[in-house]
Each structure stands twice: as structure tokens, then as C-alpha cells.
Tab-separated table of C-alpha atoms and ligand atoms in Angstrom:
chain	number	residue	atom	x	y	z
A	1	UNK	CA	69.345	88.633	90.042
A	2	UNK	CA	71.769	91.386	89.040
A	3	UNK	CA	74.714	91.199	86.701
A	4	UNK	CA	77.885	92.800	88.008
A	5	UNK	CA	80.930	93.744	85.982
A	6	UNK	CA	84.154	94.326	87.899
A	7	UNK	CA	86.546	96.506	85.891
A	8	UNK	CA	90.141	96.226	87.104
A	9	UNK	CA	92.672	98.774	85.917
A	10	UNK	CA	95.773	98.469	88.082
A	11	UNK	CA	99.133	97.770	86.469
A	12	UNK	CA	100.468	96.444	89.783
A	13	UNK	CA	101.010	92.667	89.979
A	14	UNK	CA	97.919	91.056	91.562
A	15	UNK	CA	99.600	89.747	94.750
A	16	UNK	CA	101.159	93.145	95.457
A	17	UNK	CA	98.209	95.275	94.441
A	18	UNK	CA	96.282	97.056	97.183
A	19	UNK	CA	93.428	97.969	94.840
A	20	UNK	CA	93.122	94.270	93.932
A	21	UNK	CA	92.927	93.340	97.610
A	22	UNK	CA	90.338	96.094	98.023
A	23	UNK	CA	88.097	94.851	95.237
A	24	UNK	CA	88.511	91.225	96.325
A	25	UNK	CA	87.339	92.136	99.816
A	26	UNK	CA	84.437	94.172	98.438
A	27	UNK	CA	83.323	91.294	96.209
A	28	UNK	CA	83.663	88.789	99.050
A	29	UNK	CA	81.126	90.753	101.095
A	30	UNK	CA	78.967	91.506	98.084
A	31	UNK	CA	78.712	87.798	97.214
A	32	UNK	CA	77.734	86.881	100.767
A	33	UNK	CA	74.798	89.282	100.564
A	34	UNK	CA	73.832	88.612	96.933
A	35	UNK	CA	74.452	84.949	96.344
A	36	UNK	CA	72.477	84.683	93.118
A	37	UNK	CA	74.112	87.588	91.319
A	38	UNK	CA	76.338	86.944	88.324
A	39	UNK	CA	79.770	88.523	88.689
A	40	UNK	CA	82.205	88.884	85.797
A	41	UNK	CA	85.594	90.565	85.678
A	42	UNK	CA	87.132	92.682	82.969
A	43	UNK	CA	90.856	93.018	83.684
A	44	UNK	CA	92.047	95.788	81.398
A	45	UNK	CA	95.606	94.445	81.485
A	46	UNK	CA	94.465	91.505	79.410
A	47	UNK	CA	92.441	93.170	76.667
A	48	UNK	CA	93.897	94.720	73.538
A	49	UNK	CA	91.458	97.626	73.536
A	50	UNK	CA	92.692	99.069	76.836
A	51	UNK	CA	96.248	99.066	75.588
A	52	UNK	CA	95.437	101.267	72.602
A	53	UNK	CA	95.706	105.026	73.067
A	54	UNK	CA	93.790	107.440	70.884
A	55	UNK	CA	96.161	109.133	68.439
A	56	UNK	CA	96.020	111.165	65.245
A	57	UNK	CA	96.161	108.133	62.994
A	58	UNK	CA	93.592	105.857	64.654
A	59	UNK	CA	91.224	108.759	65.353
A	60	UNK	CA	91.450	110.030	61.813
A	61	UNK	CA	90.847	106.669	60.156
A	62	UNK	CA	88.249	105.823	62.847
A	63	UNK	CA	89.939	102.530	63.657
A	64	UNK	CA	90.109	103.544	67.338
A	65	UNK	CA	86.317	103.209	67.444
A	66	UNK	CA	86.120	99.919	65.593
A	67	UNK	CA	83.309	97.672	66.771
A	68	UNK	CA	85.607	95.149	68.421
A	69	UNK	CA	87.137	97.831	70.645
A	70	UNK	CA	84.247	100.203	71.147
A	71	UNK	CA	80.719	98.875	70.385
A	72	UNK	CA	81.526	95.551	72.016
A	73	UNK	CA	82.382	97.148	75.358
A	74	UNK	CA	79.465	99.578	75.188
A	75	UNK	CA	77.218	96.575	74.604
A	76	UNK	CA	78.767	94.920	77.639
A	77	UNK	CA	77.765	97.949	79.731
A	78	UNK	CA	74.215	97.764	78.413
A	79	UNK	CA	73.953	94.149	79.518
A	80	UNK	CA	74.930	94.543	83.158
A	81	UNK	CA	73.231	96.249	86.099
A	82	UNK	CA	76.200	97.253	88.191
A	83	UNK	CA	79.840	98.186	87.693
A	84	UNK	CA	82.616	98.021	90.244
A	85	UNK	CA	85.399	100.208	88.860
A	86	UNK	CA	88.827	100.013	90.521
A	87	UNK	CA	91.744	102.357	89.932
A	88	UNK	CA	94.924	103.370	91.750
A	89	UNK	CA	96.129	106.955	91.360
A	90	UNK	CA	98.869	107.061	88.747
A	91	UNK	CA	100.594	110.380	88.239
A	92	UNK	CA	97.632	112.225	89.774
A	93	UNK	CA	94.981	110.505	87.707
A	94	UNK	CA	93.443	107.150	86.807
A	95	UNK	CA	95.689	104.576	85.121
A	96	UNK	CA	96.352	104.770	81.389
A	97	UNK	CA	94.448	101.489	80.965
A	98	UNK	CA	91.409	103.034	82.625
A	99	UNK	CA	91.644	106.152	80.447
A	100	UNK	CA	91.966	104.089	77.266
A	101	UNK	CA	88.882	102.120	78.297
A	102	UNK	CA	86.868	105.283	78.965
A	103	UNK	CA	87.995	106.769	75.646
A	104	UNK	CA	86.544	103.713	73.903
A	105	UNK	CA	83.178	103.728	75.669
A	106	UNK	CA	82.508	107.467	75.962
A	107	UNK	CA	80.910	107.830	72.553
A	108	UNK	CA	78.329	110.504	71.661
A	109	UNK	CA	74.866	109.137	70.992
A	110	UNK	CA	75.930	105.752	72.329
A	111	UNK	CA	76.617	106.403	76.010
A	112	UNK	CA	75.610	110.086	76.255
A	113	UNK	CA	73.687	112.606	74.205
A	114	UNK	CA	75.791	115.233	72.533
A	115	UNK	CA	77.880	117.067	75.100
A	116	UNK	CA	78.298	120.472	73.507
A	117	UNK	CA	74.604	121.196	72.880
A	118	UNK	CA	74.225	123.243	76.075
A	119	UNK	CA	76.150	123.267	79.332
A	120	UNK	CA	74.814	120.607	81.678
A	121	UNK	CA	72.191	119.576	79.137
A	122	UNK	CA	73.762	116.332	77.961
A	123	UNK	CA	71.911	113.174	78.860
A	124	UNK	CA	73.566	109.977	79.988
A	125	UNK	CA	72.364	106.977	78.050
A	126	UNK	CA	73.266	104.337	80.646
A	127	UNK	CA	70.790	105.231	83.420
A	128	UNK	CA	70.264	101.567	84.299
A	129	UNK	CA	73.787	101.343	85.722
A	130	UNK	CA	74.834	101.648	89.327
A	131	UNK	CA	78.559	102.193	89.845
A	132	UNK	CA	80.803	101.559	92.808
A	133	UNK	CA	84.165	103.287	92.518
A	134	UNK	CA	87.094	101.863	94.488
A	135	UNK	CA	90.350	103.813	94.430
A	136	UNK	CA	93.748	103.825	96.061
A	137	UNK	CA	96.496	106.417	96.221
A	138	UNK	CA	99.975	106.529	97.676
A	139	UNK	CA	99.576	109.950	99.265
A	140	UNK	CA	97.101	111.078	101.914
A	141	UNK	CA	93.903	112.624	100.588
A	142	UNK	CA	94.272	116.214	99.427
A	143	UNK	CA	98.055	116.304	99.044
A	144	UNK	CA	97.722	116.927	95.342
A	145	UNK	CA	95.080	119.584	94.892
A	146	UNK	CA	95.137	119.091	91.130
A	147	UNK	CA	94.629	115.348	91.265
A	148	UNK	CA	91.403	113.686	92.407
A	149	UNK	CA	90.926	110.511	90.389
A	150	UNK	CA	88.004	109.411	92.564
A	151	UNK	CA	86.040	112.558	91.769
A	152	UNK	CA	86.969	112.280	88.104
A	153	UNK	CA	85.545	108.757	87.964
A	154	UNK	CA	82.389	109.739	89.856
A	155	UNK	CA	81.789	112.620	87.447
A	156	UNK	CA	82.510	110.550	84.370
A	157	UNK	CA	80.197	107.653	85.265
A	158	UNK	CA	77.540	110.133	86.364
A	159	UNK	CA	77.899	111.819	82.962
A	160	UNK	CA	76.757	108.616	81.238
A	161	UNK	CA	73.735	108.538	83.525
A	162	UNK	CA	74.848	106.018	86.145
A	163	UNK	CA	73.905	106.251	89.794
A	164	UNK	CA	77.063	106.494	91.863
A	165	UNK	CA	77.421	104.726	95.200
A	166	UNK	CA	79.594	106.353	97.870
A	167	UNK	CA	83.176	105.716	96.728
A	168	UNK	CA	85.865	104.076	98.803
A	169	UNK	CA	89.218	105.825	98.436
A	170	UNK	CA	92.087	104.214	100.307
A	171	UNK	CA	94.710	106.914	100.736
A	172	UNK	CA	98.265	106.882	102.013
A	173	UNK	CA	99.183	103.415	100.775
A	174	UNK	CA	102.798	104.580	100.431
A	175	UNK	CA	103.061	106.100	103.903
A	176	UNK	CA	105.740	104.698	106.213
A	177	UNK	CA	103.116	103.229	108.584
A	178	UNK	CA	101.757	101.085	105.731
A	179	UNK	CA	105.025	100.131	104.082
A	180	UNK	CA	105.467	96.800	105.910
A	181	UNK	CA	101.896	95.652	105.468
A	182	UNK	CA	100.766	93.089	102.924
A	183	UNK	CA	97.860	94.357	100.776
A	184	UNK	CA	95.398	92.198	102.732
A	185	UNK	CA	96.649	93.603	106.050
A	186	UNK	CA	96.275	97.169	104.837
A	187	UNK	CA	92.766	96.412	103.600
A	188	UNK	CA	91.907	94.948	107.045
A	189	UNK	CA	92.016	98.509	108.387
A	190	UNK	CA	89.091	99.373	106.116
A	191	UNK	CA	87.200	96.123	106.506
A	192	UNK	CA	84.049	97.550	108.092
A	193	UNK	CA	83.768	100.400	105.586
A	194	UNK	CA	84.147	97.928	102.721
A	195	UNK	CA	81.639	95.478	104.235
A	196	UNK	CA	78.997	98.163	104.737
A	197	UNK	CA	79.469	99.536	101.222
A	198	UNK	CA	79.325	96.068	99.652
A	199	UNK	CA	76.159	95.165	101.547
A	200	UNK	CA	74.504	98.407	100.504
A	201	UNK	CA	75.507	98.214	96.824
B	1	FMN	C1	103.731	104.743	88.213
B	1	FMN	C2	103.060	105.129	89.503
B	1	FMN	C3	102.570	106.410	89.662
B	1	FMN	C4	101.950	106.788	90.858
B	1	FMN	N1	101.451	108.053	90.999
B	1	FMN	C5	100.874	108.430	92.167
B	1	FMN	C6	100.352	109.745	92.322
B	1	FMN	O1	100.397	110.577	91.451
B	1	FMN	N2	99.798	110.063	93.515
B	1	FMN	C7	99.716	109.157	94.552
B	1	FMN	O2	99.206	109.514	95.605
B	1	FMN	N3	100.189	107.904	94.407
B	1	FMN	C8	100.763	107.528	93.255
B	1	FMN	N4	101.237	106.247	93.097
B	1	FMN	C9	101.039	105.277	94.201
B	1	FMN	C10	99.854	104.371	93.908
B	1	FMN	O3	98.648	105.084	93.730
B	1	FMN	C11	99.626	103.392	95.050
B	1	FMN	O4	100.829	102.784	95.406
B	1	FMN	C12	98.612	102.339	94.695
B	1	FMN	O5	98.212	101.709	95.867
B	1	FMN	C13	99.193	101.332	93.680
B	1	FMN	O6	98.226	100.551	93.037
B	1	FMN	P1	97.525	99.309	93.746
B	1	FMN	O7	96.519	99.908	94.703
B	1	FMN	O8	96.856	98.516	92.665
B	1	FMN	O9	98.559	98.557	94.510
B	1	FMN	C14	101.842	105.844	91.914
B	1	FMN	C15	102.344	104.545	91.738
B	1	FMN	C16	102.936	104.185	90.555
B	1	FMN	C17	103.469	102.785	90.405
């Protein structure tokens, strides 16, 4: 039996959120295949930690890394086998909630060995994790050469030692052809891709 943690990071209202429909569909297929697995959700909208941004004051007095906001969530990662991480593109990157979360769990000697020792020589300290990244973006893939939130997430989770499953990136959610579709209807277009990924994960 595996323990799965679904980390949701979209600021879009659940019923209107395409990334929420995407993760719901993924989990539906995952559950069918892995009926005994334990699945928990961390919705970053609802936790104080993810709403706190690192700044001069809280970094300097170390309160940003207090155990309730940092160690607790690192511990959570140590106690699960798989992560499903969901993020829409927001101004060419992951959401601010997602970034705040990563800032709290990317801690030297806790989730990776020291990163400046030698290029490429850092060691991820969460090698037990397997991560499925699910992303959405309003524009078609490649429109913004400087923004690839999917790749950023793959690199970041790989940095902490996780094995990365092939990501699903649903692009063009804001295109005219998708504008009249409900999130579920848009996700229907990707149903087979999602099913295959969920069964493999
Ligand atoms: C504040 C904001 C910023 C956004 N920035 C981008 C962006 O930089 N590039 C892009 O392709 N889409 C952008 N979008 C579109 C979203 O990525 C897209 O609509 C996404 O599907 C919304 O999240 P959801 O999947 O949870 O519904 C933005 C949307 C919002 C609300």
C-alpha cells in the first residue's frame, strides 16, 4: 500500500478550475487501479504556511523556517511515497502558493545536501518519492520561451531526489476553442492520456 499526497496550488475556485478537474480525473483513475492506497490532499489555499512569503524580516529572524511551517511539511514528505503536484501557470511560473510551499520545504541538509558544494554534486534527500506533475496554462505550449513551469517543477522535485513521472501539461486553456467548455469537458479531451499516466504512476 502506498501513501499519496496530492498538493493543490491553484487560486482558481474549485468548480471553475481546470487544474482541479485534471487532478480529480487523474485521482479517479489512480484509485481504480490502486484501491488500497491512502490518498490525502494538501490544498495550499487553506494552510497558513503557503500564504507566507519569505522576506527580510522572517528570513532574518528565522521565523519563516519555524517548525510548524517548515519541519512539519518536510516530515509530511518523508511519510508518503508519492506526490501529485498540480499547478496552473501564473505570470509565466507556478502559483505564489506553490512557490511559498517550495520555499518552506527546500531546506539544505533536510531535503537536499548543500547545493553550492560543487555544480551538480548536491544530493536529494527524498529519493523515496515519486512525483507526478500536473500543470495547466492559458497559452499554447512554447508561446512564452521564458516561462516553463512544468520543467521548473520537474527540475525542482528531481533536485530533492524524487523520481519524476512523465508530466501532463494541459496547454491553451484560454484559447477561443476552449472558452465555452466546462473544466470537465476540457479535461475529457485528455482523458486517455490522464488514464494511462494514472495507471502507470
Ligand atoms: C493571474 C493569472 C495569471 C496567469 N498567467 C498566465 C501566464 O503567464 N501564462 C499562461 O499561459 N496562462 C496564464 N494564466 C492562465 C492560467 O494558467 C489558466 O487559465 C489556468 O488554466 C488557470 O488555472 P486552473 O487550471 O486551476 O483553472 C493566468 C491566469 C491567471 C488567473
